[in-house]
Structures are given as structure tokens and as C-alpha cells.
Amino acid sequence: MEELIAKRYIKAMNASADKASLVNMASVFSVLADSFKNEKFVQIIDNPNVSSNDKSEILLEAVSSADSSQVNNLIKLLVENKRINIIPAIAQELNKDIARSTKTYAGVVYSDTKITIKTMKELSDGLGKRFDSKISLTYVKDDFDGIKVDVEDLGIEINFSKSRIDSLMIEHIVKAI
């Protein structure tokens, strides 16, 4: 539900801002979204005893370094409509929207074995050509028996499991006999 509301705000932001402003807003909202991971911050924001003006002042002070009237107006609007809690969803959806428009995506490679930088670059380049995008991959050591590539924003998940390949080879050999 929050994502749908966030998309409405982003649609309005897209109509009134250029790409550079959107990138700036995305970085501001990403920092604000990180604040929502702090328990004390969330307690203050969710506290009904804290007035809307105080909440607005807290958030506006947090984004004052951005020096953007659009960001300030959006914060005031969110506070006025009691939708402060969708700031993380706005940050996430805004980053996805920028990634779609610039065709730049980030993905993760999971494996139980170390993958070389060269292999990561080849995977990244291959996927980038396939999907006409720029894809940057990061490695995460996992218990997955093989290699799994996940680019969430593109909806791509590719995996090569050693046990599945072994079972397919055995099945093929049995059929050949």
C-alpha cells in the first residue's frame, strides 16, 4: 500500500523536477529512510504527543543541507497528510524510478565459493548487453551451492546449482544408456 502512495508522490515529482533534482531528492530521501532504522527516531515520529509542527521541524532540519524547496514542500505535505512513515517507500521507489530511466541497475551475486573480479565483470557485462542496461554486481558469500545472480529491480534471478547440474547429467547419461 505504501508503495502505491509513494508512486503517486514520485509521479508528481517527475512532472515538476529535472533529472538532477530527482537524483538529489533520491539521495536526501535515502538518508531520511536510513533514519527510520533508528528506533528512537521512529518512536518520536510515531508519538502522537509530538505535534506535527515539531515533526516537521525535525525532518526539515534533517534535510536542510539539501537546500531544496521541493524537498521541503514534500516533507511539509507528508507531515500535513500524516504520511511520514512512507518516506522509506518514497526513497526506494524513487531510486527504482531513477534506475529505470537511466537503465542503471545494481545486483548481487551469491555463492559459496569466491568469485573473481574478472568473472563478476564478465557477468555484469553479459547481463548488461542482454538487457540493454548498465548492471553493477556485488558479491555476497552465501551457502548456495553454485552461483545465483539477482538483479531485483529488473526482475532477474539466474542460478546455477551444482547439485542440479549433477542430477541433470546423471539423468542424461541414464537416458543415453
Tab-separated table of C-alpha atoms in Angstrom:
chain	number	residue	atom	x	y	z
A	1	MET	CA	0.000	0.000	0.000
A	2	GLU	CA	2.809	2.391	0.895
A	3	GLU	CA	4.451	1.748	-2.475
A	4	LEU	CA	1.299	2.812	-4.325
A	5	ILE	CA	1.067	6.051	-2.354
A	6	ALA	CA	4.798	6.652	-2.829
A	7	LYS	CA	4.425	6.174	-6.597
A	8	ARG	CA	1.808	8.944	-6.682
A	9	TYR	CA	4.184	11.357	-4.981
A	10	ILE	CA	7.012	10.309	-7.307
A	11	LYS	CA	4.804	10.828	-10.341
A	12	ALA	CA	4.182	14.405	-9.193
A	13	MET	CA	7.895	14.897	-8.501
A	14	ASN	CA	8.775	13.622	-12.001
A	15	ALA	CA	6.392	16.129	-13.533
A	16	SER	CA	7.871	19.083	-11.667
A	17	ALA	CA	11.608	18.303	-11.494
A	18	ASP	CA	14.500	17.589	-13.815
A	19	LYS	CA	16.771	14.528	-13.587
A	20	ALA	CA	19.450	16.256	-11.499
A	21	SER	CA	16.858	17.391	-8.957
A	22	LEU	CA	15.400	13.890	-8.812
A	23	VAL	CA	18.830	12.388	-8.146
A	24	ASN	CA	19.355	14.949	-5.378
A	25	MET	CA	15.934	14.141	-3.898
A	26	ALA	CA	16.689	10.423	-4.061
A	27	SER	CA	19.862	10.868	-2.038
A	28	VAL	CA	18.045	13.053	0.521
A	29	PHE	CA	15.192	10.575	0.913
A	30	SER	CA	17.634	7.653	1.124
A	31	VAL	CA	19.321	9.334	4.085
A	32	LEU	CA	15.932	10.021	5.659
A	33	ALA	CA	14.919	6.402	5.065
A	34	ASP	CA	18.030	5.282	6.951
A	35	SER	CA	16.834	7.362	9.896
A	36	PHE	CA	13.766	5.139	10.091
A	37	LYS	CA	16.058	2.248	11.065
A	38	ASN	CA	16.801	4.112	14.312
A	39	GLU	CA	14.317	3.028	16.983
A	40	LYS	CA	14.402	6.324	18.881
A	41	PHE	CA	13.718	8.302	15.706
A	42	VAL	CA	10.716	6.106	14.890
A	43	GLN	CA	9.388	6.479	18.448
A	44	ILE	CA	9.491	10.270	18.116
A	45	ILE	CA	7.883	10.259	14.665
A	46	ASP	CA	5.148	7.810	15.712
A	47	ASN	CA	4.479	9.505	19.055
A	48	PRO	CA	1.026	11.157	18.997
A	49	ASN	CA	2.137	13.553	21.770
A	50	VAL	CA	4.697	15.162	19.447
A	51	SER	CA	2.983	17.854	17.417
A	52	SER	CA	3.002	17.923	13.645
A	53	ASN	CA	4.965	21.165	13.745
A	54	ASP	CA	7.687	19.525	15.838
A	55	LYS	CA	7.834	16.540	13.490
A	56	SER	CA	8.019	18.890	10.543
A	57	GLU	CA	10.850	20.853	12.167
A	58	ILE	CA	12.796	17.661	12.898
A	59	LEU	CA	12.500	16.441	9.317
A	60	LEU	CA	13.168	19.849	7.774
A	61	GLU	CA	16.277	20.229	9.919
A	62	ALA	CA	17.446	16.807	8.717
A	63	VAL	CA	17.113	17.846	5.063
A	64	SER	CA	18.289	21.446	5.436
A	65	SER	CA	21.663	20.668	3.822
A	66	ALA	CA	19.872	19.759	0.565
A	67	ASP	CA	18.667	23.368	0.271
A	68	SER	CA	15.727	22.326	-1.909
A	69	SER	CA	12.326	23.952	-1.724
A	70	GLN	CA	10.798	20.920	-3.474
A	71	VAL	CA	12.087	18.568	-0.762
A	72	ASN	CA	10.946	20.959	1.971
A	73	ASN	CA	7.477	21.257	0.438
A	74	LEU	CA	7.176	17.499	0.075
A	75	ILE	CA	8.194	16.984	3.719
A	76	LYS	CA	5.598	19.549	4.831
A	77	LEU	CA	2.958	17.839	2.686
A	78	LEU	CA	3.797	14.407	4.120
A	79	VAL	CA	3.583	15.737	7.683
A	80	GLU	CA	0.317	17.540	6.943
A	81	ASN	CA	-1.235	14.372	5.489
A	82	LYS	CA	0.197	12.189	8.274
A	83	ARG	CA	2.211	10.122	5.804
A	84	ILE	CA	5.681	10.481	7.295
A	85	ASN	CA	6.035	6.705	7.519
A	86	ILE	CA	6.083	6.329	3.730
A	87	ILE	CA	9.412	8.158	3.433
A	88	PRO	CA	11.348	4.836	3.160
A	89	ALA	CA	8.951	3.692	0.420
A	90	ILE	CA	9.397	7.004	-1.399
A	91	ALA	CA	13.182	6.605	-1.222
A	92	GLN	CA	13.023	3.047	-2.530
A	93	GLU	CA	10.582	3.801	-5.347
A	94	LEU	CA	12.432	6.980	-6.331
A	95	ASN	CA	15.701	5.044	-6.604
A	96	LYS	CA	13.948	2.391	-8.709
A	97	ASP	CA	12.444	5.077	-10.941
A	98	ILE	CA	15.830	6.718	-11.492
A	99	ALA	CA	17.394	3.323	-12.206
A	100	ARG	CA	14.717	2.611	-14.828
A	101	SER	CA	15.151	5.972	-16.519
A	102	THR	CA	18.960	5.752	-16.609
A	103	LYS	CA	19.000	1.974	-17.209
A	104	THR	CA	21.492	1.531	-14.375
A	105	TYR	CA	20.848	-1.348	-12.008
A	106	ALA	CA	22.577	-2.980	-9.065
A	107	GLY	CA	22.584	-6.693	-8.438
A	108	VAL	CA	24.000	-9.280	-6.084
A	109	VAL	CA	25.904	-12.483	-6.798
A	110	TYR	CA	25.522	-15.200	-4.151
A	111	SER	CA	27.882	-18.155	-3.995
A	112	ASP	CA	29.632	-20.425	-1.526
A	113	THR	CA	32.916	-20.075	-3.425
A	114	LYS	CA	34.943	-16.927	-4.039
A	115	ILE	CA	34.224	-15.307	-7.400
A	116	THR	CA	36.972	-13.321	-9.103
A	117	ILE	CA	36.572	-9.690	-10.072
A	118	LYS	CA	37.068	-10.692	-13.702
A	119	THR	CA	34.153	-13.151	-13.520
A	120	MET	CA	31.976	-10.533	-11.837
A	121	LYS	CA	32.809	-8.058	-14.631
A	122	GLU	CA	32.001	-10.660	-17.303
A	123	LEU	CA	28.662	-11.458	-15.632
A	124	SER	CA	27.885	-7.760	-15.339
A	125	ASP	CA	28.808	-7.022	-18.966
A	126	GLY	CA	26.909	-10.048	-20.270
A	127	LEU	CA	23.740	-9.190	-18.404
A	128	GLY	CA	24.123	-5.540	-19.381
A	129	LYS	CA	24.264	-6.428	-23.075
A	130	ARG	CA	21.373	-8.853	-22.750
A	131	PHE	CA	19.084	-6.317	-21.082
A	132	ASP	CA	20.490	-3.161	-22.724
A	133	SER	CA	21.432	-1.716	-19.331
A	134	LYS	CA	24.388	-0.991	-17.117
A	135	ILE	CA	24.428	-3.546	-14.325
A	136	SER	CA	26.844	-3.445	-11.419
A	137	LEU	CA	27.163	-6.592	-9.341
A	138	THR	CA	28.420	-7.137	-5.816
A	139	TYR	CA	29.496	-10.451	-4.319
A	140	VAL	CA	27.923	-11.899	-1.181
A	141	LYS	CA	29.216	-15.145	0.318
A	142	ASP	CA	26.275	-17.470	0.862
A	143	ASP	CA	25.566	-21.150	1.490
A	144	PHE	CA	24.116	-21.510	-2.013
A	145	ASP	CA	25.760	-24.490	-3.739
A	146	GLY	CA	26.588	-22.793	-7.039
A	147	ILE	CA	26.100	-19.261	-8.326
A	148	LYS	CA	22.985	-17.131	-8.036
A	149	VAL	CA	22.679	-13.704	-9.676
A	150	ASP	CA	19.848	-11.447	-8.525
A	151	VAL	CA	19.018	-8.058	-10.060
A	152	GLU	CA	15.816	-7.252	-8.196
A	153	ASP	CA	14.848	-4.037	-9.984
A	154	LEU	CA	14.955	-5.794	-13.358
A	155	GLY	CA	13.239	-8.898	-12.013
A	156	ILE	CA	16.180	-11.134	-12.929
A	157	GLU	CA	17.221	-14.159	-10.924
A	158	ILE	CA	19.606	-16.630	-12.508
A	159	ASN	CA	21.088	-19.564	-10.664
A	160	PHE	CA	23.390	-22.436	-11.474
A	161	SER	CA	23.236	-25.107	-8.799
A	162	LYS	CA	25.981	-27.736	-8.745
A	163	SER	CA	23.599	-30.381	-7.417
A	164	ARG	CA	21.014	-29.624	-10.146
A	165	ILE	CA	23.663	-29.828	-12.878
A	166	ASP	CA	24.894	-33.143	-11.422
A	167	SER	CA	21.370	-34.580	-11.358
A	168	LEU	CA	20.706	-33.420	-14.939
A	169	MET	CA	23.957	-35.031	-16.121
A	170	ILE	CA	23.065	-38.317	-14.419
A	171	GLU	CA	19.573	-38.180	-15.914
A	172	HIS	CA	21.026	-37.557	-19.386
A	173	ILE	CA	23.523	-40.430	-19.037
A	174	VAL	CA	20.741	-42.809	-17.908
A	175	LYS	CA	18.614	-41.801	-20.915
A	176	ALA	CA	21.583	-42.407	-23.223
A	177	ILE	CA	22.037	-45.931	-21.909
